[in-house]
Structure formats: structure tokens, C-alpha cells
PDB file of C-alpha atoms in Angstrom:
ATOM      1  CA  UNK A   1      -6.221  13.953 -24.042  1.00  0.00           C
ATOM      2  CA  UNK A   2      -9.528  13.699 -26.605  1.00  0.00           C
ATOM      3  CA  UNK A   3     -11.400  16.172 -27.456  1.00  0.00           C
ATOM      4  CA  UNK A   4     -14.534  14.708 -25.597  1.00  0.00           C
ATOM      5  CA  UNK A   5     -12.605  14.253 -22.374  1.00  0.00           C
ATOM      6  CA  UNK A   6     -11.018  17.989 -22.088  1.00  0.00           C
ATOM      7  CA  UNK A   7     -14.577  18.857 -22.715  1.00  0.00           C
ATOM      8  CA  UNK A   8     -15.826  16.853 -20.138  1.00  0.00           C
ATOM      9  CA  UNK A   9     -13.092  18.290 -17.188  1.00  0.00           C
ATOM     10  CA  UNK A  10     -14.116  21.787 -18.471  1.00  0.00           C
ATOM     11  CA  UNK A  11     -17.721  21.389 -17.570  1.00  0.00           C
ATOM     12  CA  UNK A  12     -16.999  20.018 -14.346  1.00  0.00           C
ATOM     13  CA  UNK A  13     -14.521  22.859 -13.419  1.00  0.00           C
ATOM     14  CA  UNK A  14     -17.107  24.234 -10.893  1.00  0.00           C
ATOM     15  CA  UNK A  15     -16.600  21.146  -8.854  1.00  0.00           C
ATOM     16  CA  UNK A  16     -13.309  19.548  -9.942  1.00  0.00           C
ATOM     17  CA  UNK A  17      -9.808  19.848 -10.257  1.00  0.00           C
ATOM     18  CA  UNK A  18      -7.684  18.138 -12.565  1.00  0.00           C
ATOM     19  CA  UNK A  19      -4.429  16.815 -10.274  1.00  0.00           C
ATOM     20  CA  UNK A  20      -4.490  18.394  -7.231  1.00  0.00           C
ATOM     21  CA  UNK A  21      -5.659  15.781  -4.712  1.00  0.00           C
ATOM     22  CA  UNK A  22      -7.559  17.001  -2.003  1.00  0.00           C
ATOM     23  CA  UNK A  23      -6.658  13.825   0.057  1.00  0.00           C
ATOM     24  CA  UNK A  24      -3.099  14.807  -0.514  1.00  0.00           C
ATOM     25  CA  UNK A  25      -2.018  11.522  -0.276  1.00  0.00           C
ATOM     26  CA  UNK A  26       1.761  10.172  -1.752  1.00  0.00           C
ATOM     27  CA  UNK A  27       0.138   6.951  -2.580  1.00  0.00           C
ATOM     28  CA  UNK A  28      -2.522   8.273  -4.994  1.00  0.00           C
ATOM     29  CA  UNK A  29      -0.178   8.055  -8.398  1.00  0.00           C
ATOM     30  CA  UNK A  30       0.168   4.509  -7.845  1.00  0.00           C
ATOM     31  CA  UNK A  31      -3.204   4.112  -7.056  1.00  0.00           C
ATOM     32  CA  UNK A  32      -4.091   5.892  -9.871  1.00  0.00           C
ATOM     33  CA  UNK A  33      -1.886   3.745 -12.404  1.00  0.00           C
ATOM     34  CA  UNK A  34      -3.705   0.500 -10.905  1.00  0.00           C
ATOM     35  CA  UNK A  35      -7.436   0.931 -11.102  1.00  0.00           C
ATOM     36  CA  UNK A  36      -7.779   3.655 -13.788  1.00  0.00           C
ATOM     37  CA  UNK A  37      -4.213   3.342 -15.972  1.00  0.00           C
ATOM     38  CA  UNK A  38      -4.233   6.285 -17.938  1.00  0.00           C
ATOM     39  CA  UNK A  39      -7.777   7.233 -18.662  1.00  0.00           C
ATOM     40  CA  UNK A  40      -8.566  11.192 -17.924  1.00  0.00           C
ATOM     41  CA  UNK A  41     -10.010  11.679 -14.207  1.00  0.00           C
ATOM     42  CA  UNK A  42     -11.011  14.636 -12.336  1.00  0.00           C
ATOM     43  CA  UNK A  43     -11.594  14.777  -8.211  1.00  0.00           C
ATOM     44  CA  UNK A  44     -15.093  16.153  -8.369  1.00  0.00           C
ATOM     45  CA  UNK A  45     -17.464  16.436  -5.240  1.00  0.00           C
ATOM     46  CA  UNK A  46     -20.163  15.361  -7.003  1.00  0.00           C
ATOM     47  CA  UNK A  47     -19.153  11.645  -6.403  1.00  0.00           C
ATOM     48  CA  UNK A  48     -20.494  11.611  -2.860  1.00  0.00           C
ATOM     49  CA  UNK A  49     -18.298   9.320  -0.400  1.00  0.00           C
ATOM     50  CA  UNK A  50     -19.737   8.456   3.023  1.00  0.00           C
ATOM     51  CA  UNK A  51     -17.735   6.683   5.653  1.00  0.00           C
ATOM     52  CA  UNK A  52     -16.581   7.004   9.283  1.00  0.00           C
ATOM     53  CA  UNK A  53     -13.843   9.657  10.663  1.00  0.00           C
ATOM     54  CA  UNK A  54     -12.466   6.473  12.864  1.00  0.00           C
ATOM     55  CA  UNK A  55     -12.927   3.103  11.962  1.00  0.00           C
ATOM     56  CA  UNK A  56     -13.582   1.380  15.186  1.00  0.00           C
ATOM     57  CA  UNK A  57     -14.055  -2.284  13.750  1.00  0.00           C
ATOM     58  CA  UNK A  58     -11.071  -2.494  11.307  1.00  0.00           C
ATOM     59  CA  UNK A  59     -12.408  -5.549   9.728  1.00  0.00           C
ATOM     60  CA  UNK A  60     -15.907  -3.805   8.744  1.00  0.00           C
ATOM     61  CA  UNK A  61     -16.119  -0.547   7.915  1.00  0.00           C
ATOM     62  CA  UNK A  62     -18.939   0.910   6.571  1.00  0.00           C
ATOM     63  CA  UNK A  63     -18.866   2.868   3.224  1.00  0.00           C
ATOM     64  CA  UNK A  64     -21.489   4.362   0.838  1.00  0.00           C
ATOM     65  CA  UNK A  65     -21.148   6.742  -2.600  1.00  0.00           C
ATOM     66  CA  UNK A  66     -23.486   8.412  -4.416  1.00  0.00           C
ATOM     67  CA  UNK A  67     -22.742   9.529  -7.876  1.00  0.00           C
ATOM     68  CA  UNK A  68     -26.162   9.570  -8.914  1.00  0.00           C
ATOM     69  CA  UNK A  69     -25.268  13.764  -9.529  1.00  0.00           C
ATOM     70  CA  UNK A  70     -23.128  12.788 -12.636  1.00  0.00           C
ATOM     71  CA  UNK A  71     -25.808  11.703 -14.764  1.00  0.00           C
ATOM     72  CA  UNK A  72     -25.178   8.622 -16.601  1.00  0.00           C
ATOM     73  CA  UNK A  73     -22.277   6.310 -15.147  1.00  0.00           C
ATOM     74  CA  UNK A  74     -21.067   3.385 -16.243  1.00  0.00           C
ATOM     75  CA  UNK A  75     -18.865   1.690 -14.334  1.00  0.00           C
ATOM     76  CA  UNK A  76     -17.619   2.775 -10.287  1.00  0.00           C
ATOM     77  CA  UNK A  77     -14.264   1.497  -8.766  1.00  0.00           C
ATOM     78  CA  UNK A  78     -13.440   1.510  -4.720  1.00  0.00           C
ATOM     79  CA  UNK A  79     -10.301   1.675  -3.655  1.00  0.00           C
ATOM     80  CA  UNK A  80      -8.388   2.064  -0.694  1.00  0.00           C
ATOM     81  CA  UNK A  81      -4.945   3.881  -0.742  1.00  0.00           C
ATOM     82  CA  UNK A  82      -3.074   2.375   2.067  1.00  0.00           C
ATOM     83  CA  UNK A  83      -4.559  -1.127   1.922  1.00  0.00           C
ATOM     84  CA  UNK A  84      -1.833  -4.111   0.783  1.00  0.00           C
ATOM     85  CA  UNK A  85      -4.892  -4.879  -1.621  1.00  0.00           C
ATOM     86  CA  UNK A  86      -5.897  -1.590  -2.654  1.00  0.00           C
ATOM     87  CA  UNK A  87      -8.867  -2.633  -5.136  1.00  0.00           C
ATOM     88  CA  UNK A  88     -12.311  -3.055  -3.183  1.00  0.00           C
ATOM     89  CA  UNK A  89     -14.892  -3.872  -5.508  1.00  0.00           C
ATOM     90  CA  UNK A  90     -15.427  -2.518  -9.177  1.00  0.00           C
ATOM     91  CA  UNK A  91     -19.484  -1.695  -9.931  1.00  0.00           C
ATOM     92  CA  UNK A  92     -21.268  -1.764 -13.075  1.00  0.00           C
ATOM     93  CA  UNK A  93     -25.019   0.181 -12.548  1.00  0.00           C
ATOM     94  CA  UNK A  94     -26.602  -0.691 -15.625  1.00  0.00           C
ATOM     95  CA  UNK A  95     -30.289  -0.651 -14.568  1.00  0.00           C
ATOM     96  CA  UNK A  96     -29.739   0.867 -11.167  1.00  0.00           C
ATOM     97  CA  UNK A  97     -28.325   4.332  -9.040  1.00  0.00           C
ATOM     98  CA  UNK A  98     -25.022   4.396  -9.495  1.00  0.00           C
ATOM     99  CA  UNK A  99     -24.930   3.970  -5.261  1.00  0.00           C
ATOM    100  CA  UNK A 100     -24.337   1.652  -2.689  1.00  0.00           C
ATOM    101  CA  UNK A 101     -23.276   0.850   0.618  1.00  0.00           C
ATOM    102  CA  UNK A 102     -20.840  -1.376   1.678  1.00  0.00           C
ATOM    103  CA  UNK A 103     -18.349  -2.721   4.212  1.00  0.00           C
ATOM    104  CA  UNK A 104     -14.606  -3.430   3.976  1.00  0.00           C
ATOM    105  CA  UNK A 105     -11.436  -4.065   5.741  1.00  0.00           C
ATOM    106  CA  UNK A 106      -9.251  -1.485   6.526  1.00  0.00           C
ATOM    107  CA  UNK A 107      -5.308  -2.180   7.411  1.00  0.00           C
ATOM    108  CA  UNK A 108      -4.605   1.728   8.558  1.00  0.00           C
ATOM    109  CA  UNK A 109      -5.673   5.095   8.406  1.00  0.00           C
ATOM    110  CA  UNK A 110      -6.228   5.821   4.476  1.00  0.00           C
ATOM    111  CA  UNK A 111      -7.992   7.494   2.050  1.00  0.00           C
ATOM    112  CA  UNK A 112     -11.046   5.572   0.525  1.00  0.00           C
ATOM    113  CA  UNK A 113     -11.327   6.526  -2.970  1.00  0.00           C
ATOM    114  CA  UNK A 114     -14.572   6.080  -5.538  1.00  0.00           C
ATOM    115  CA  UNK A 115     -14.057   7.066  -8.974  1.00  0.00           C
ATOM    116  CA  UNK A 116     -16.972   7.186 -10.910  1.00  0.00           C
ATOM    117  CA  UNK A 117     -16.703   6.847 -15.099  1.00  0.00           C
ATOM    118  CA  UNK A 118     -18.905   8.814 -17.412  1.00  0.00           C
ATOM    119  CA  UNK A 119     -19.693   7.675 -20.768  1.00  0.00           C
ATOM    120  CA  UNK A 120     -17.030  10.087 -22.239  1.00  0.00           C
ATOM    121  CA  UNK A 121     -14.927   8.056 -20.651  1.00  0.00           C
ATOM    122  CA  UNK A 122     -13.685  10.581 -17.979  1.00  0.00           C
ATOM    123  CA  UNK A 123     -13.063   9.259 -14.137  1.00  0.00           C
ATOM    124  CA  UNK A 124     -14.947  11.352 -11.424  1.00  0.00           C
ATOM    125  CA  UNK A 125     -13.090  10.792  -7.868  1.00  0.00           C
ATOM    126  CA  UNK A 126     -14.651  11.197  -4.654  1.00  0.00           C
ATOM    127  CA  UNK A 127     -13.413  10.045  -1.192  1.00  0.00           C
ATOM    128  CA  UNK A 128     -13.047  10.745   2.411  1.00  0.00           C
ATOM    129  CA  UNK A 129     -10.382  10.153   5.197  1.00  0.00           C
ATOM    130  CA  UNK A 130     -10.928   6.893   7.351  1.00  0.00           C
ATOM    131  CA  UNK A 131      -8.821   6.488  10.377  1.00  0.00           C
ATOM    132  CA  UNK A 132      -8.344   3.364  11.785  1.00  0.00           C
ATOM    133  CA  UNK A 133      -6.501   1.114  14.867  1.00  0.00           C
ATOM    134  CA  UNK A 134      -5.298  -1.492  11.575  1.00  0.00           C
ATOM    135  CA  UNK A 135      -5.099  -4.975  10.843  1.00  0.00           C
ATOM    136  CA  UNK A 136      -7.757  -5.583   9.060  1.00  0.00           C
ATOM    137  CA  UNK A 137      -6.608  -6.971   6.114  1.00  0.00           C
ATOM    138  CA  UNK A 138      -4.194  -9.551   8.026  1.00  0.00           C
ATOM    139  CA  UNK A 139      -6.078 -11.185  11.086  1.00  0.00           C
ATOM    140  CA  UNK A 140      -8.549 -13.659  10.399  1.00  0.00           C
ATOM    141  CA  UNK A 141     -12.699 -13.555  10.167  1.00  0.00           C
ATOM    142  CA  UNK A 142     -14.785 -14.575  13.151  1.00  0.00           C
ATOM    143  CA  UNK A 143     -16.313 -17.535  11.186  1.00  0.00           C
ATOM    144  CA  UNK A 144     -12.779 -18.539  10.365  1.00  0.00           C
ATOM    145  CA  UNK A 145     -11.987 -18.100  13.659  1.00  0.00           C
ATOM    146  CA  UNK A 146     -14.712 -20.406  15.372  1.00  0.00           C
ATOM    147  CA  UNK A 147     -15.318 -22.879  11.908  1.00  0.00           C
ATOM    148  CA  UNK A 148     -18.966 -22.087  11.537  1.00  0.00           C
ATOM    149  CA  UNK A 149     -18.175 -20.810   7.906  1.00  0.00           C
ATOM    150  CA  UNK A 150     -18.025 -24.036   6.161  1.00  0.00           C
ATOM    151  CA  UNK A 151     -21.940 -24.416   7.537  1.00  0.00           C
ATOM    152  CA  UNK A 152     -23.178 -20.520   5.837  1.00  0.00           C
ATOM    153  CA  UNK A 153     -21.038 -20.783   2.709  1.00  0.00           C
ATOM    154  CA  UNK A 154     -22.800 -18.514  -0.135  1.00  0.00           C
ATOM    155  CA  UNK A 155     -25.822 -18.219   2.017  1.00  0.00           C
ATOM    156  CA  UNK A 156     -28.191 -15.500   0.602  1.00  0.00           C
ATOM    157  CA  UNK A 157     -29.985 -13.050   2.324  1.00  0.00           C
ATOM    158  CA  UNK A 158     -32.166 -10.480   0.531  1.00  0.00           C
ATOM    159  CA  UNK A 159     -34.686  -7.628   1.933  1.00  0.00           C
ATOM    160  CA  UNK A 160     -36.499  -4.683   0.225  1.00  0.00           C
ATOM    161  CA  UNK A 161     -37.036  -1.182   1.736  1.00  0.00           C
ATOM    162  CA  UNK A 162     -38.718   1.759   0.073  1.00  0.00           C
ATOM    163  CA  UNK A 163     -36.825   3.885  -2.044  1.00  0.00           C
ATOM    164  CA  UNK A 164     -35.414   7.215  -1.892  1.00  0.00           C
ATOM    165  CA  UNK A 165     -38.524   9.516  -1.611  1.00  0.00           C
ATOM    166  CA  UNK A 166     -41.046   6.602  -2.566  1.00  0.00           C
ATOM    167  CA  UNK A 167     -39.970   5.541  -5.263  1.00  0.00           C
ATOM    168  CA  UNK A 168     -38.177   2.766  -6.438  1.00  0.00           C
ATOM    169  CA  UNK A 169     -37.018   0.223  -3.849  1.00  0.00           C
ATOM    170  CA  UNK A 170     -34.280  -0.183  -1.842  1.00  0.00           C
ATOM    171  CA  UNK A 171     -32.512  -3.706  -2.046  1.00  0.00           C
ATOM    172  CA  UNK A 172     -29.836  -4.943   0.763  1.00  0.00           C
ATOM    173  CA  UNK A 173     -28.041  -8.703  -0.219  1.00  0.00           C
ATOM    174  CA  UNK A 174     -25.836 -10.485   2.399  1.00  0.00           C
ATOM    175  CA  UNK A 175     -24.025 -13.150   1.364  1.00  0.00           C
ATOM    176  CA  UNK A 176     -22.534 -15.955   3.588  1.00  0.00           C
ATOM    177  CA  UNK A 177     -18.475 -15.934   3.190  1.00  0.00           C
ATOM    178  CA  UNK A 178     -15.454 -15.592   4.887  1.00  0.00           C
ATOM    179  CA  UNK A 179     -13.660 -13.394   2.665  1.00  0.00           C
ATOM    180  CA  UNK A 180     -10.299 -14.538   3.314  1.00  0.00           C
ATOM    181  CA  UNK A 181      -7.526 -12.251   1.950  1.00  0.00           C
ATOM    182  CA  UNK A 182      -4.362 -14.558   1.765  1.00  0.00           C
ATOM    183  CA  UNK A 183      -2.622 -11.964   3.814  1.00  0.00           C
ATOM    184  CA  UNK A 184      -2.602 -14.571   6.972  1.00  0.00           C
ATOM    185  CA  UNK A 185      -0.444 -17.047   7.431  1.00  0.00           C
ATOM    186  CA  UNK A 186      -2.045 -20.774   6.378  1.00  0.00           C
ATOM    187  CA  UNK A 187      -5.257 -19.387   5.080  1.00  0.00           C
ATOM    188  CA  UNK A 188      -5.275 -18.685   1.370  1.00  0.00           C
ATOM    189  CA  UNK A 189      -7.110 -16.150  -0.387  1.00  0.00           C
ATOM    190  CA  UNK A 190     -10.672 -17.321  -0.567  1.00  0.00           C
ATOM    191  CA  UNK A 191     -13.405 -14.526  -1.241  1.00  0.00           C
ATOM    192  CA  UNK A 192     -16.713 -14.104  -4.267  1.00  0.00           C
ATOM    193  CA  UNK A 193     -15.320 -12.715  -7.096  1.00  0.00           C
ATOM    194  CA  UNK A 194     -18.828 -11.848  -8.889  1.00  0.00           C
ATOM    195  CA  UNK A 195     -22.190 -11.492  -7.887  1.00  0.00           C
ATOM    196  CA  UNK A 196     -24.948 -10.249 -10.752  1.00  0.00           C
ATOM    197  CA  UNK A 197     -28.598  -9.032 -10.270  1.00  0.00           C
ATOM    198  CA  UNK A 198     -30.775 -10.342 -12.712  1.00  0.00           C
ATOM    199  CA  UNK A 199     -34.329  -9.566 -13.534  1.00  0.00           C
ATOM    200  CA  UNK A 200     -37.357 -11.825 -14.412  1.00  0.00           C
ATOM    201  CA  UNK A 201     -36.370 -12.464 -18.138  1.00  0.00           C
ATOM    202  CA  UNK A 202     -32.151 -12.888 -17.087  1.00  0.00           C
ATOM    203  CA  UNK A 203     -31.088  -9.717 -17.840  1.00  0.00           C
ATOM    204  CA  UNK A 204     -28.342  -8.202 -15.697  1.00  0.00           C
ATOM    205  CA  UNK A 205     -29.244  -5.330 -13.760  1.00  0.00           C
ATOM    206  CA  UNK A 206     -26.050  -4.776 -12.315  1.00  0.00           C
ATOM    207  CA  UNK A 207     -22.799  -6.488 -12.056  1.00  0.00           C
ATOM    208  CA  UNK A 208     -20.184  -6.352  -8.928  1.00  0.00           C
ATOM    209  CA  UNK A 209     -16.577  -7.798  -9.324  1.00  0.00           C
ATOM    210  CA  UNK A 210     -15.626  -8.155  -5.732  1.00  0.00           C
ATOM    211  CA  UNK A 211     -11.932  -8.269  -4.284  1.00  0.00           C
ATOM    212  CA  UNK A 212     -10.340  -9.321  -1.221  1.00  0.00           C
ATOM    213  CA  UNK A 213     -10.761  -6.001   1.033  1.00  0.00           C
ATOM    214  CA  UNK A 214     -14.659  -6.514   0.953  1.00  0.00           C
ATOM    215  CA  UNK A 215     -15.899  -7.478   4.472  1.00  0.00           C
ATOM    216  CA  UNK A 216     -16.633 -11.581   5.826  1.00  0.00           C
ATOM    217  CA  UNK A 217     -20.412 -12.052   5.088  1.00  0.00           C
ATOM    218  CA  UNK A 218     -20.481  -9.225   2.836  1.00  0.00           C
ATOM    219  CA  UNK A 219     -23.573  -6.951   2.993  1.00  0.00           C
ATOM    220  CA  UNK A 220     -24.421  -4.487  -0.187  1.00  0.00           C
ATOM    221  CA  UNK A 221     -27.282  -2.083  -0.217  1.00  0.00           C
ATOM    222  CA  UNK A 222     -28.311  -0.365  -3.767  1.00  0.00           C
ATOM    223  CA  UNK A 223     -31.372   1.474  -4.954  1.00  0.00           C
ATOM    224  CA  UNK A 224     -33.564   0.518  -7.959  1.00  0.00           C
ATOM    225  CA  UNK A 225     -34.873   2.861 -10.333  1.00  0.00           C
ATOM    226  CA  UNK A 226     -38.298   1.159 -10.433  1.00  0.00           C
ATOM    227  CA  UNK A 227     -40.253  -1.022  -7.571  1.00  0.00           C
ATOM    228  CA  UNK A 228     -39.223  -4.528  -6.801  1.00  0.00           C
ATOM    229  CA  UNK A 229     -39.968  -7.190  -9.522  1.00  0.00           C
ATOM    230  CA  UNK A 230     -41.178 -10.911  -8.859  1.00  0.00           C
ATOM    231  CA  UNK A 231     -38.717 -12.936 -10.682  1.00  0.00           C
ATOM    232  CA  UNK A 232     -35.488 -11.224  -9.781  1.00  0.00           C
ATOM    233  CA  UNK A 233     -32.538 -13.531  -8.896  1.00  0.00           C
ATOM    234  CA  UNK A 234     -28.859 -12.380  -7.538  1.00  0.00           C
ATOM    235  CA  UNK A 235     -26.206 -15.115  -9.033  1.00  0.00           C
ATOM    236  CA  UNK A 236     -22.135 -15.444  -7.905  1.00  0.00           C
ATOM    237  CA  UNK A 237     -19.591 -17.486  -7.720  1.00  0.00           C
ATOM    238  CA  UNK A 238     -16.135 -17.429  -5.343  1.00  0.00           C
ATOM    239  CA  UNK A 239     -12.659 -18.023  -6.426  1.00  0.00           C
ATOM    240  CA  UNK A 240     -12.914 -21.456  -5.924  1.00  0.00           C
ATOM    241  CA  UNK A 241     -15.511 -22.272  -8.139  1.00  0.00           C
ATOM    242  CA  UNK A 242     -18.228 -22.247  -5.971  1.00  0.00           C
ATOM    243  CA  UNK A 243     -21.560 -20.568  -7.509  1.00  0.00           C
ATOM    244  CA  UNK A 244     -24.844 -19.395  -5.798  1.00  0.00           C
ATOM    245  CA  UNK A 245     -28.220 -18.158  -6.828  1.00  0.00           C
ATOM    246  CA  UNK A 246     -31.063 -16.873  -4.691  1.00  0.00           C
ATOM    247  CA  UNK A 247     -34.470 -15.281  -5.845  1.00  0.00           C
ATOM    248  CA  UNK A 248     -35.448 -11.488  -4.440  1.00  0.00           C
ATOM    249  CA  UNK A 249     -38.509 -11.535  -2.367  1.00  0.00           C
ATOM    250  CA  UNK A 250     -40.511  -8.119  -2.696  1.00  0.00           C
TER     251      UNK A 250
END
């Protein structure tokens, strides 16, 4: 392991350990080996993970992480243990809290796992227990369901709250999909893959690479480290090849 790395775990040894999961879950090596191969991670409480003891709509449950107590981060993965598509979304904060709040599908009782990277690169894990009925990942939407999805598709919705304790803003995007996983039969996967926020003069703010597990009509609430700027545009695009842009309204 570098130098900088064991560094890193030794610093965090007041809130971390090393290995021993505190999940204790038989699925977290493989998870491990997909999203962060074999970079250096710790489980550390500092990566705050929010989320419901029971899940009681399977095909949107709510989730939020904080890892704002790390310092700098640079790059946030979601991931669900006992998922068939374990990845969530992968978050790049780079003019924003390292935060947000989301919803996703859940197939059965897992743990949800965040795992927050440090520029040394070092992964911090948080998560919490979600239990759950299943099936979320393999029924379809309700605007698959009924057909009204062809008449919302990449729809974007934008408001702005105040921000944690004044200041900054609060910004919560909804965009119009069905999120299809490819996990039921005669619907294949359809879902965004990217959506960017961009400020006045184009310049990302932050970046989300989105995977099938995110919820239909996905919502996202994040916090920005100033106010609200005129000129701000969020910009995606699906697997298909479909692309959308919509301006932020203060």
C-alpha cells in the first residue's frame, strides 16, 4: 500500500477500520472488487449514509450521504450489495458538497454502501441496512406500465431551497425517464447515463454517471457552496442517445 494511503487509514483510525465490515455482509469482497478494484478503503463513519430501516416502496427508496466531514472528496460511488446491478450512480463534486439525496430500486434487504475517495486516493465507506419486500429491480415502472413515458421523456424539473444554515442553496433536479433496467422480460435496459451541472460560463460543477438501479423519474437533491447563479444549465443524455438540457431558475 503507498506511503500516502497507510498514512491516510492511520489518521482516520479514530473512526475507521481497515477490513472489518460493520455490515458484515458475504457479498462485500465482490462488491468491493467491482466499484473500487484494488484501491486502499477504510469503513469510516464519517461518510454519513441516510436511508430507511424498511423500504416500503421497493422501486423508490430514498437515500442521502454526507461526506462533507472528509474534507476534500473527489469522486463518491453508491452501491447496493444484494442488487443484480449493484452500481447506483458514481458522483463527481467538483464545485459542490460532496452530498446528495437520491432514490433507487431495491431487489431485497441489503446493505447500501457509499464510499467516498479522498485525494490520497483512499476510499471512505459508509452505509446502512435497508430492508425491503423486493422486486424492485425486475417489475416494471408505472409510466411503463400505463405508456405516458414516451410523452415526459428527459423532462426537466429544477427548484432552489436555501442552504444548509443560510448559506449556499439547495438545488433538487427531476428528470423525466423510465429507468428501465433490462431485468424484465421484453423491455430492454433504457435509463440516463450522465447528467452534468454547468455554470454560466460552461464549466462543470458536478458530474453524475447514473446506472440502472436509480429510480423512474429520477429526483437528485445537492447543496451548493455559494447562492444560485443565473446562467446555470443541467445537460444529459440516456443510453440511447437521447440528450437534454434545461436552465436553473433561482
Amino acid at each position: 500500500m503507498p506511503l500516502a494511503a497507510c498514512l491516510a487509514l492511520a489518521a482516520a483510525g479514530a473512526w475507521a477500520s481497515e477490513s472489518r465490515d460493520p455490515l458484515q455482509s458475504p457479498q462485500w469482497p465482490l462488491v468491493r472488487k467491482e466499484a473500487l478494484q484494488q484501491a486502499p478503503f477504510v469503513f469510516d463513519s464519517r461518510v454519513k449514509v441516510t436511508g430507511p430501516a424498511f423500504a416500503e416502496d421497493p422501486m423508490r427508496v430514498p437515500i442521502a450521504f454526507d461526506a462533507s466531514a472528509l474534507g476534500e472528496v473527489d469522486r463518491v460511488v453508491v452501491m447496493v450489495d444484494r442488487n443484480p446491478i449493484r452500481k447506483v450512480l458514481e458522483f463527481e463534486p467538483l464545485k459542490v458538497r460532496p452530498s446528495l439525496s437520491l432514490r433507487f430500486k431495491l431487489e431485497q434487504a441489503s446493505p447500501v454502501r457509499v464510499a467516498a475517495r479522498t485525494p490520497d486516493g483512499v476510499w471512505h465507506v459508509g452505509g446502512v441496512m435497508v430492508d425491503a419486500s423486493g422486486g424492485g429491480c425486475t417489475v416494471p415502472g408505472a409510466t411503463r406500465r400505463d405508456g405516458s413515458w414516451s410523452t415526459t421523456l428527459n423532462r426537466v424539473e429544477s427548484r432552489v431551497f436555501p442552504g444548509l444554515g443560510g448559506a449556499g442553496a439547495r438545488v433538487r433536479l427531476r428528470v423525466m425517464h423510465p429507468m428501465d433496467t433490462g431485468l424484465v422480460a421484453g423491455i430492454p435496459a433504457f435509463h440516463v447515463e450522465s447528467l452534468n451541472l454547468l455554470d454560466a460560463t460552461r464549466q462543470a460543477m458536478l458530474r453524475l454517471t447514473l446506472y440502472e438501479p436509480v429510480a423512474e423519474n429520477p429526483i437528485f437533491s445537492f447543496d451548493l457552496r455559494g447562492a444560485i447563479e443565473r446562467g446555470m444549465t443541467v445537460t444529459g443524455r440516456d443510453n440511447n442517445g437521447n440528450r437534454f438540457a434545461a436552465q436553473v431558475t433561482p
